[in-house]
PDB file of C-alpha atoms and ligand atoms in Angstrom:
ATOM      1  CA  MET A 707      -1.832  23.944  23.268  1.00  0.00           C
ATOM      2  CA  LYS A 708      -1.553  20.369  25.291  1.00  0.00           C
ATOM      3  CA  ILE A 709       0.704  17.536  23.663  1.00  0.00           C
ATOM      4  CA  THR A 710       1.792  13.829  24.315  1.00  0.00           C
ATOM      5  CA  VAL A 711       4.719  12.206  23.611  1.00  0.00           C
ATOM      6  CA  ILE A 712       5.231   8.783  23.869  1.00  0.00           C
ATOM      7  CA  VAL A 713       9.144   7.532  24.338  1.00  0.00           C
ATOM      8  CA  ALA A 714       9.760   4.742  23.042  1.00  0.00           C
ATOM      9  CA  THR A 715      12.772   4.212  25.108  1.00  0.00           C
ATOM     10  CA  GLU A 716      13.315   4.862  29.004  1.00  0.00           C
ATOM     11  CA  LYS A 717      17.044   5.962  28.831  1.00  0.00           C
ATOM     12  CA  HIS A 718      17.933   9.576  28.769  1.00  0.00           C
ATOM     13  CA  GLY A 719      19.871   9.407  25.410  1.00  0.00           C
ATOM     14  CA  VAL A 720      19.338  10.390  21.887  1.00  0.00           C
ATOM     15  CA  THR A 721      15.648   9.684  21.349  1.00  0.00           C
ATOM     16  CA  TYR A 722      15.861  11.396  24.481  1.00  0.00           C
ATOM     17  CA  GLN A 723      17.433  14.333  23.515  1.00  0.00           C
ATOM     18  CA  LEU A 724      15.864  14.628  19.643  1.00  0.00           C
ATOM     19  CA  LYS A 725      12.553  14.515  20.974  1.00  0.00           C
ATOM     20  CA  GLU A 726      13.971  17.266  23.780  1.00  0.00           C
ATOM     21  CA  ALA A 727      15.698  19.608  21.378  1.00  0.00           C
ATOM     22  CA  PHE A 728      11.790  19.428  19.607  1.00  0.00           C
ATOM     23  CA  LEU A 729       9.726  19.973  22.645  1.00  0.00           C
ATOM     24  CA  GLU A 730      11.896  22.783  24.256  1.00  0.00           C
ATOM     25  CA  PRO A 731      10.936  25.682  21.536  1.00  0.00           C
ATOM     26  CA  LEU A 732       7.815  24.339  23.155  1.00  0.00           C
ATOM     27  CA  ARG A 733       7.488  24.513  26.663  1.00  0.00           C
ATOM     28  CA  ASP A 734       6.447  27.784  27.011  1.00  0.00           C
ATOM     29  CA  SER A 735       3.602  27.938  25.442  1.00  0.00           C
ATOM     30  CA  ALA A 736       2.369  24.259  25.578  1.00  0.00           C
ATOM     31  CA  GLU A 737       1.333  21.655  28.533  1.00  0.00           C
ATOM     32  CA  ILE A 738       3.444  18.222  27.939  1.00  0.00           C
ATOM     33  CA  THR A 739       2.841  14.627  29.215  1.00  0.00           C
ATOM     34  CA  GLU A 740       5.246  12.575  29.133  1.00  0.00           C
ATOM     35  CA  PHE A 741       5.165   8.517  28.905  1.00  0.00           C
ATOM     36  CA  TYR A 742       8.587   6.365  29.325  1.00  0.00           C
ATOM     37  CA  LEU A 743       8.255   3.124  27.761  1.00  0.00           C
ATOM     38  CA  PRO A 744       8.113  -0.084  29.238  1.00  0.00           C
ATOM     39  CA  LYS A 745       8.092   2.026  32.655  1.00  0.00           C
ATOM     40  CA  ASP A 746       4.218   4.313  32.480  1.00  0.00           C
ATOM     41  CA  GLY A 747       3.411   1.993  29.815  1.00  0.00           C
ATOM     42  CA  PRO A 748       0.939  -1.534  29.430  1.00  0.00           C
ATOM     43  CA  GLY A 749       2.509  -5.055  29.547  1.00  0.00           C
ATOM     44  CA  PHE A 750       2.078  -7.411  26.495  1.00  0.00           C
ATOM     45  CA  CYS A 751      -0.489  -8.016  24.837  1.00  0.00           C
ATOM     46  CA  THR A 752      -2.386 -11.257  26.111  1.00  0.00           C
ATOM     47  CA  GLY A 753      -4.411 -11.900  22.700  1.00  0.00           C
ATOM     48  CA  CYS A 754      -7.605 -12.080  24.832  1.00  0.00           C
ATOM     49  CA  THR A 755      -9.802  -9.389  22.768  1.00  0.00           C
ATOM     50  CA  ALA A 756     -11.726  -8.799  25.403  1.00  0.00           C
ATOM     51  CA  CYS A 757     -11.502  -5.137  23.744  1.00  0.00           C
ATOM     52  CA  ILE A 758     -11.717  -6.101  20.021  1.00  0.00           C
ATOM     53  CA  ARG A 759     -15.023  -8.526  20.326  1.00  0.00           C
ATOM     54  CA  THR A 760     -16.478  -6.843  24.240  1.00  0.00           C
ATOM     55  CA  ASP A 761     -14.729  -4.336  26.194  1.00  0.00           C
ATOM     56  CA  PRO A 762     -11.549  -2.673  26.407  1.00  0.00           C
ATOM     57  CA  ALA A 763     -11.653  -2.220  30.361  1.00  0.00           C
ATOM     58  CA  LEU A 764     -11.879  -5.741  30.450  1.00  0.00           C
ATOM     59  CA  CYS A 765      -7.920  -5.964  29.317  1.00  0.00           C
ATOM     60  CA  ARG A 766      -6.032  -6.471  32.455  1.00  0.00           C
ATOM     61  CA  ASP A 767      -3.654  -3.192  31.757  1.00  0.00           C
ATOM     62  CA  ALA A 768      -6.472  -1.631  31.107  1.00  0.00           C
ATOM     63  CA  ALA A 769      -6.126   1.614  34.025  1.00  0.00           C
ATOM     64  CA  CYS A 770      -2.225   2.291  32.122  1.00  0.00           C
ATOM     65  CA  VAL A 771      -4.408   1.552  28.716  1.00  0.00           C
ATOM     66  CA  GLN A 772      -7.012   4.431  29.456  1.00  0.00           C
ATOM     67  CA  LYS A 773      -4.472   6.751  30.836  1.00  0.00           C
ATOM     68  CA  ILE A 774      -2.783   6.902  27.599  1.00  0.00           C
ATOM     69  CA  GLU A 775      -5.448   7.092  25.555  1.00  0.00           C
ATOM     70  CA  LYS A 776      -6.840   9.793  27.089  1.00  0.00           C
ATOM     71  CA  ALA A 777      -3.864  11.837  27.272  1.00  0.00           C
ATOM     72  CA  LEU A 778      -3.751  11.123  23.324  1.00  0.00           C
ATOM     73  CA  LEU A 779      -7.876  12.272  23.273  1.00  0.00           C
ATOM     74  CA  GLU A 780      -6.694  15.310  25.122  1.00  0.00           C
ATOM     75  CA  ALA A 781      -3.528  16.554  23.220  1.00  0.00           C
ATOM     76  CA  ASP A 782      -3.870  18.609  20.072  1.00  0.00           C
ATOM     77  CA  LEU A 783      -0.481  17.369  18.909  1.00  0.00           C
ATOM     78  CA  LEU A 784       0.779  13.879  19.757  1.00  0.00           C
ATOM     79  CA  VAL A 785       4.936  13.488  19.581  1.00  0.00           C
ATOM     80  CA  PHE A 786       6.534   9.650  19.807  1.00  0.00           C
ATOM     81  CA  ALA A 787      10.016   8.625  19.245  1.00  0.00           C
ATOM     82  CA  SER A 788      11.559   5.785  18.914  1.00  0.00           C
ATOM     83  CA  PRO A 789      15.200   4.851  18.148  1.00  0.00           C
ATOM     84  CA  ALA A 790      15.552   1.701  15.438  1.00  0.00           C
ATOM     85  CA  TYR A 791      15.883  -2.303  17.641  1.00  0.00           C
ATOM     86  CA  VAL A 792      16.629  -4.429  14.434  1.00  0.00           C
ATOM     87  CA  PHE A 793      15.027  -1.463  12.051  1.00  0.00           C
ATOM     88  CA  HIS A 794      12.520  -1.014  14.464  1.00  0.00           C
ATOM     89  CA  THR A 795      10.707   0.821  16.868  1.00  0.00           C
ATOM     90  CA  THR A 796      11.356  -1.148  20.675  1.00  0.00           C
ATOM     91  CA  GLY A 797       9.618  -3.964  22.059  1.00  0.00           C
ATOM     92  CA  ALA A 798       7.861  -1.330  24.590  1.00  0.00           C
ATOM     93  CA  MET A 799       6.248   0.738  21.896  1.00  0.00           C
ATOM     94  CA  LYS A 800       4.950  -2.394  19.710  1.00  0.00           C
ATOM     95  CA  ALA A 801       3.661  -3.652  23.174  1.00  0.00           C
ATOM     96  CA  MET A 802       1.612  -0.021  24.047  1.00  0.00           C
ATOM     97  CA  LEU A 803       0.253   0.290  19.978  1.00  0.00           C
ATOM     98  CA  ASP A 804      -1.001  -3.901  20.037  1.00  0.00           C
ATOM     99  CA  HIS A 805      -3.243  -2.417  22.644  1.00  0.00           C
ATOM    100  CA  PHE A 806      -5.084   0.210  20.875  1.00  0.00           C
ATOM    101  CA  ALA A 807      -5.867  -2.747  17.379  1.00  0.00           C
ATOM    102  CA  TYR A 808      -9.540  -1.580  18.696  1.00  0.00           C
ATOM    103  CA  ARG A 809      -8.998   1.907  17.499  1.00  0.00           C
ATOM    104  CA  TRP A 810      -8.014   0.495  14.074  1.00  0.00           C
ATOM    105  CA  MET A 811     -11.104   1.416  11.491  1.00  0.00           C
ATOM    106  CA  PRO A 812     -11.552  -1.763  11.011  1.00  0.00           C
ATOM    107  CA  HIS A 813     -13.244  -1.334  14.531  1.00  0.00           C
ATOM    108  CA  ARG A 814     -13.816   1.257  16.662  1.00  0.00           C
ATOM    109  CA  PRO A 815     -11.895   4.317  15.694  1.00  0.00           C
ATOM    110  CA  ALA A 816     -12.102   7.972  18.234  1.00  0.00           C
ATOM    111  CA  LYS A 817     -13.486  10.535  15.930  1.00  0.00           C
ATOM    112  CA  GLU A 818     -10.951  12.966  17.795  1.00  0.00           C
ATOM    113  CA  MET A 819      -8.123  11.051  16.064  1.00  0.00           C
ATOM    114  CA  PHE A 820      -8.996  12.569  12.574  1.00  0.00           C
ATOM    115  CA  GLY A 821      -8.113  15.923  13.345  1.00  0.00           C
ATOM    116  CA  LYS A 822      -5.532  15.340  15.382  1.00  0.00           C
ATOM    117  CA  ARG A 823      -1.527  16.609  14.692  1.00  0.00           C
ATOM    118  CA  ALA A 824       1.755  13.821  15.210  1.00  0.00           C
ATOM    119  CA  VAL A 825       5.468  13.712  14.680  1.00  0.00           C
ATOM    120  CA  ILE A 826       7.659  11.379  14.843  1.00  0.00           C
ATOM    121  CA  ILE A 827      11.137  11.489  15.156  1.00  0.00           C
ATOM    122  CA  THR A 828      13.355   8.511  15.045  1.00  0.00           C
ATOM    123  CA  GLN A 829      16.886   7.734  15.145  1.00  0.00           C
ATOM    124  CA  CYS A 830      19.532   4.098  14.518  1.00  0.00           C
ATOM    125  CA  LEU A 831      22.674   4.332  13.661  1.00  0.00           C
ATOM    126  CA  GLY A 832      23.515   3.247  10.007  1.00  0.00           C
ATOM    127  CA  ALA A 833      19.720   1.982   9.092  1.00  0.00           C
ATOM    128  CA  GLY A 834      15.973   0.926  10.320  1.00  0.00           C
ATOM    129  CA  ASP A 835      15.392   5.103  11.081  1.00  0.00           C
ATOM    130  CA  SER A 836      12.618   4.743   8.870  1.00  0.00           C
ATOM    131  CA  SER A 837      10.829   1.692   8.966  1.00  0.00           C
ATOM    132  CA  THR A 838      11.169   2.336  12.340  1.00  0.00           C
ATOM    133  CA  ALA A 839       9.202   5.567  12.077  1.00  0.00           C
ATOM    134  CA  LYS A 840       6.913   3.404   9.535  1.00  0.00           C
ATOM    135  CA  ASP A 841       5.754   0.838  12.722  1.00  0.00           C
ATOM    136  CA  ILE A 842       4.051   4.157  14.487  1.00  0.00           C
ATOM    137  CA  LYS A 843       2.842   5.629  11.518  1.00  0.00           C
ATOM    138  CA  ASP A 844       1.192   2.177  10.378  1.00  0.00           C
ATOM    139  CA  SER A 845      -1.373   2.704  13.636  1.00  0.00           C
ATOM    140  CA  LEU A 846      -1.875   6.491  13.418  1.00  0.00           C
ATOM    141  CA  SER A 847      -2.497   6.480  10.072  1.00  0.00           C
ATOM    142  CA  TRP A 848      -4.896   3.664  11.164  1.00  0.00           C
ATOM    143  CA  TRP A 849      -5.786   5.544  14.342  1.00  0.00           C
ATOM    144  CA  GLY A 850      -7.950   8.048  11.758  1.00  0.00           C
ATOM    145  CA  ILE A 851      -4.670  10.908  11.841  1.00  0.00           C
ATOM    146  CA  SER A 852      -3.958  11.857   8.539  1.00  0.00           C
ATOM    147  CA  ASP A 853      -1.312  14.912   9.539  1.00  0.00           C
ATOM    148  CA  ILE A 854       2.233  13.493  10.813  1.00  0.00           C
ATOM    149  CA  ARG A 855       5.372  14.653  10.217  1.00  0.00           C
ATOM    150  CA  VAL A 856       8.010  12.186  10.282  1.00  0.00           C
ATOM    151  CA  ARG A 857      11.750  13.160  11.012  1.00  0.00           C
ATOM    152  CA  THR A 858      14.681  10.291   9.944  1.00  0.00           C
ATOM    153  CA  PHE A 859      18.234  10.623  11.148  1.00  0.00           C
ATOM    154  CA  LYS A 860      20.856   8.611  10.766  1.00  0.00           C
ATOM    155  CA  LEU A 861      23.776   9.118  13.639  1.00  0.00           C
ATOM    156  CA  MET A 862      26.587   7.041  11.461  1.00  0.00           C
ATOM    157  CA  SER A 863      29.558   7.284  13.749  1.00  0.00           C
ATOM    158  CA  GLU A 864      28.926   6.832  16.956  1.00  0.00           C
ATOM    159  CA  VAL A 865      24.995   5.984  19.247  1.00  0.00           C
ATOM    160  CA  LEU A 866      26.350   7.774  22.592  1.00  0.00           C
ATOM    161  CA  TRP A 867      25.199  11.353  22.348  1.00  0.00           C
ATOM    162  CA  ASP A 868      28.413  13.290  23.980  1.00  0.00           C
ATOM    163  CA  ARG A 869      30.478  11.161  21.376  1.00  0.00           C
ATOM    164  CA  ILE A 870      28.473  12.168  18.160  1.00  0.00           C
ATOM    165  CA  PRO A 871      29.533  14.551  16.181  1.00  0.00           C
ATOM    166  CA  GLU A 872      29.095  18.476  17.502  1.00  0.00           C
ATOM    167  CA  ASP A 873      28.388  19.980  14.290  1.00  0.00           C
ATOM    168  CA  LYS A 874      26.582  16.509  13.162  1.00  0.00           C
ATOM    169  CA  ARG A 875      24.215  16.811  16.434  1.00  0.00           C
ATOM    170  CA  ASN A 876      23.285  20.530  15.834  1.00  0.00           C
ATOM    171  CA  LYS A 877      22.577  19.343  11.803  1.00  0.00           C
ATOM    172  CA  MET A 878      19.740  17.319  13.722  1.00  0.00           C
ATOM    173  CA  THR A 879      18.590  19.441  16.132  1.00  0.00           C
ATOM    174  CA  GLY A 880      18.204  22.668  14.191  1.00  0.00           C
ATOM    175  CA  LYS A 881      15.921  20.476  12.017  1.00  0.00           C
ATOM    176  CA  LEU A 882      13.557  19.581  15.318  1.00  0.00           C
ATOM    177  CA  ARG A 883      14.286  23.000  15.781  1.00  0.00           C
ATOM    178  CA  ALA A 884      12.677  23.599  12.896  1.00  0.00           C
ATOM    179  CA  LEU A 885       9.366  21.216  13.113  1.00  0.00           C
ATOM    180  CA  ALA A 886       9.201  22.846  16.070  1.00  0.00           C
ATOM    181  CA  ALA A 887       8.610  26.139  15.497  1.00  0.00           C
ATOM    182  CA  SER A 888       6.186  24.814  12.096  1.00  0.00           C
ATOM    183  CA  MET A 889       4.306  23.980  14.739  1.00  0.00           C
ATOM    184  CA  LYS A 890       4.100  26.487  17.186  1.00  0.00           C
ATOM    185  CA  ARG A 891       2.377  28.476  13.945  1.00  0.00           C
ATOM    186  CA  ILE A 892      -0.562  26.481  14.221  1.00  0.00           C
ATOM    187  CA  ASP A 893      -4.064  27.022  15.371  1.00  0.00           C
ATOM    188  CA  TYR A 894      -4.981  24.167  16.709  1.00  0.00           C
ATOM    189  CA  SER A 895      -8.504  25.115  17.125  1.00  0.00           C
ATOM    190  CA  ARG A 896      -9.350  24.209  14.380  1.00  0.00           C
ATOM    191  CA  PRO A 897      -9.357  20.428  13.317  1.00  0.00           C
ATOM    192  CA  ALA A 898      -6.142  19.057  10.501  1.00  0.00           C
ATOM    193  CA  HIS A 899      -7.612  18.494   7.241  1.00  0.00           C
ATOM    194  CA  SER A 900      -8.179  14.606   6.766  1.00  0.00           C
ATOM    195  CA  LYS A 901      -6.740  13.794   3.512  1.00  0.00           C
ATOM    196  CA  LEU A 902      -7.673  11.481   1.008  1.00  0.00           C
ATOM    197  CA  PRO A 903      -6.160   8.028   2.626  1.00  0.00           C
ATOM    198  CA  ALA A 904      -7.949   8.592   5.409  1.00  0.00           C
ATOM    199  CA  LYS A 905     -11.273   9.303   3.708  1.00  0.00           C
ATOM    200  CA  LEU A 906     -10.713   5.996   1.225  1.00  0.00           C
ATOM    201  CA  LYS A 907      -9.891   3.193   4.290  1.00  0.00           C
ATOM    202  CA  PHE A 908     -12.858   5.481   6.435  1.00  0.00           C
ATOM    203  CA  HIS A 909     -14.770   4.539   3.140  1.00  0.00           C
ATOM    204  CA  MET A 910     -13.684   0.747   2.693  1.00  0.00           C
ATOM    205  CA  VAL A 911     -14.009  -0.036   6.277  1.00  0.00           C
ATOM    206  CA  ARG A 912     -17.921   1.640   6.152  1.00  0.00           C
ATOM    207  CA  MET A 913     -18.950  -0.470   3.106  1.00  0.00           C
ATOM    208  CA  LEU A 914     -17.290  -3.481   5.439  1.00  0.00           C
ATOM    209  CA  GLN A 915     -19.297  -2.515   8.221  1.00  0.00           C
ATOM    210  CA  THR A 916     -22.450  -1.874   6.492  1.00  0.00           C
ATOM    211  CA  SER A 917     -22.349  -5.851   5.144  1.00  0.00           C
ATOM    212  CA  LEU A 918     -21.785  -6.786   8.449  1.00  0.00           C
ATOM    213  CA  GLY A 919     -24.277  -5.105  10.327  1.00  0.00           C
ATOM    214  CA  LYS A 920     -26.599  -6.849   7.525  1.00  0.00           C
ATOM    215  CA  GLN A 921     -25.710 -10.181   8.748  1.00  0.00           C
ATOM    216  CA  ASN A 922     -25.154  -9.672  12.225  1.00  0.00           C
ATOM    217  CA  PRO A 923     -26.992  -5.882  13.381  1.00  0.00           C
ATOM    218  CA  GLU A 924     -25.011  -6.768  17.184  1.00  0.00           C
ATOM    219  CA  TYR A 925     -22.053  -6.606  15.752  1.00  0.00           C
ATOM    220  CA  ILE A 926     -19.658  -4.187  18.224  1.00  0.00           C
ATOM    221  CA  ASP A 927     -18.166  -2.165  15.652  1.00  0.00           C
ATOM    222  CA  TYR A 928     -21.495  -1.980  13.026  1.00  0.00           C
ATOM    223  CA  LYS A 929     -23.085  -0.775  16.400  1.00  0.00           C
ATOM    224  CA  TYR A 930     -19.932   1.423  17.246  1.00  0.00           C
ATOM    225  CA  TRP A 931     -19.668   2.926  13.065  1.00  0.00           C
ATOM    226  CA  LYS A 932     -23.557   2.858  13.036  1.00  0.00           C
ATOM    227  CA  ALA A 933     -24.101   4.740  16.969  1.00  0.00           C
ATOM    228  CA  ASN A 934     -21.894   7.944  15.217  1.00  0.00           C
ATOM    229  CA  GLY A 935     -23.460   7.907  12.480  1.00  0.00           C
ATOM    230  CA  TRP A 936     -20.984   7.029   9.854  1.00  0.00           C
ATOM    231  CA  ILE A 937     -23.501   4.430   8.771  1.00  0.00           C
ATOM    232  CA  ASP A 938     -25.831   7.640   7.035  1.00  0.00           C
ATOM    233  CA  ASN A 939     -24.054  10.511   6.790  1.00  0.00           C
ATOM    234  CA  LYS A 940     -22.199  11.301   8.791  1.00  0.00           C
ATOM    235  CA  ARG A 941     -18.131  10.991   8.969  1.00  0.00           C
ATOM    236  CA  PRO A 942     -15.829  12.294  11.897  1.00  0.00           C
ATOM    237  CA  TRP A 943     -13.841  14.881  10.075  1.00  0.00           C
ATOM    238  CA  ARG A 944     -17.201  16.915   9.702  1.00  0.00           C
ATOM    239  CA  GLN A 945     -17.935  16.520  13.658  1.00  0.00           C
TER     240      GLN A 945
HETATM  241  C1  FMN B 151      18.722  -3.591  20.386  1.00  0.00           C
HETATM  242  C2  FMN B 151      19.002  -2.819  20.026  1.00  0.00           C
HETATM  243  C3  FMN B 151      18.917  -2.495  18.130  1.00  0.00           C
HETATM  244  C4  FMN B 151      19.229  -1.685  17.382  1.00  0.00           C
HETATM  245  N1  FMN B 151      19.821  -1.876  16.308  1.00  0.00           N
HETATM  246  C5  FMN B 151      20.007  -1.005  14.843  1.00  0.00           C
HETATM  247  C6  FMN B 151      19.065  -0.980  13.864  1.00  0.00           C
HETATM  248  O1  FMN B 151      18.744  -1.999  13.322  1.00  0.00           O
HETATM  249  N2  FMN B 151      20.036  -0.408  12.924  1.00  0.00           N
HETATM  250  C7  FMN B 151      20.322   0.444  13.630  1.00  0.00           C
HETATM  251  O2  FMN B 151      20.963   1.801  12.228  1.00  0.00           O
HETATM  252  N3  FMN B 151      21.444   1.008  14.750  1.00  0.00           N
HETATM  253  C8  FMN B 151      20.356   0.304  15.704  1.00  0.00           C
HETATM  254  N4  FMN B 151      20.479   0.407  17.248  1.00  0.00           N
HETATM  255  C9  FMN B 151      21.413   1.987  17.238  1.00  0.00           C
HETATM  256  C10 FMN B 151      19.757   2.379  18.506  1.00  0.00           C
HETATM  257  O3  FMN B 151      18.779   2.416  16.508  1.00  0.00           O
HETATM  258  C11 FMN B 151      20.345   3.631  18.177  1.00  0.00           C
HETATM  259  O4  FMN B 151      20.760   4.715  17.614  1.00  0.00           O
HETATM  260  C12 FMN B 151      21.120   3.325  19.680  1.00  0.00           C
HETATM  261  O5  FMN B 151      20.535   2.499  20.697  1.00  0.00           O
HETATM  262  C13 FMN B 151      21.473   5.370  20.533  1.00  0.00           C
HETATM  263  O6  FMN B 151      19.705   5.373  20.716  1.00  0.00           O
HETATM  264  P1  FMN B 151      19.165   5.751  22.459  1.00  0.00           P
HETATM  265  O7  FMN B 151      20.463   6.352  22.806  1.00  0.00           O
HETATM  266  O8  FMN B 151      18.039   6.821  22.536  1.00  0.00           O
HETATM  267  O9  FMN B 151      19.265   4.328  22.685  1.00  0.00           O
HETATM  268  C14 FMN B 151      19.913  -0.610  18.567  1.00  0.00           C
HETATM  269  C15 FMN B 151      20.167  -0.559  19.431  1.00  0.00           C
HETATM  270  C16 FMN B 151      19.951  -1.500  20.365  1.00  0.00           C
HETATM  271  C17 FMN B 151      20.172  -0.999  21.420  1.00  0.00           C
END
């Protein structure tokens, strides 16, 4: 089993400890690739739109983005961990997610994503853990992923791991170990089930691409959808 982990901070703080609690039960059976942002991530999107309009290889951060994408596509399980920074994910995580705009369903989603599983872990001091998870979930669901498990935490007392009361730390890590145990039982040779919201998004975009293709059969996203057979009868969750 392969796991790719994206951590929204380089700090070995609370986010890191929670991410470790989740991974620890999986380490003996998984090959784990981790990216710590911003160090291992791309710079800010400049808005050149080359990835959307022509070729993602033209992005100034293409090498880094492609390395992350390869790891995401090869993984059976994707893990995203983030603290809340002013109610949202960190700027570094947002910068990384921006580079995958061209992989959103209205453009050129990777068919592999439809069958993937993902876990999002977020934490905050008092408020913003859910909106932070949503920042990440928005991208993952528009990439086509249906099986997204979210665990959010409010520390309430302290932001330094060692100063958080032990029973609180144990409660949080216990929840993540339980989630890891359930993720370990999954048969990853079978793709995750694509749920109704993903299928509805797909069908809406399919109608859009069909109409755009009538206006311009050379339109890049339409050609991609056509080449995948999605304008016809093929579906990414059946491939
Ligand atoms: C710039 C910044 C903004 C933050 N914004 C929030 C916030 O909006 N709500 C909140 O409850 N905690 C906030 N926090 C606390 C973090 O979510 C987190 O609990 C804390 O940084 C510990 O996590 P870490 O050790 O992984 O960095 C913020 C922290 C930082 C550094």
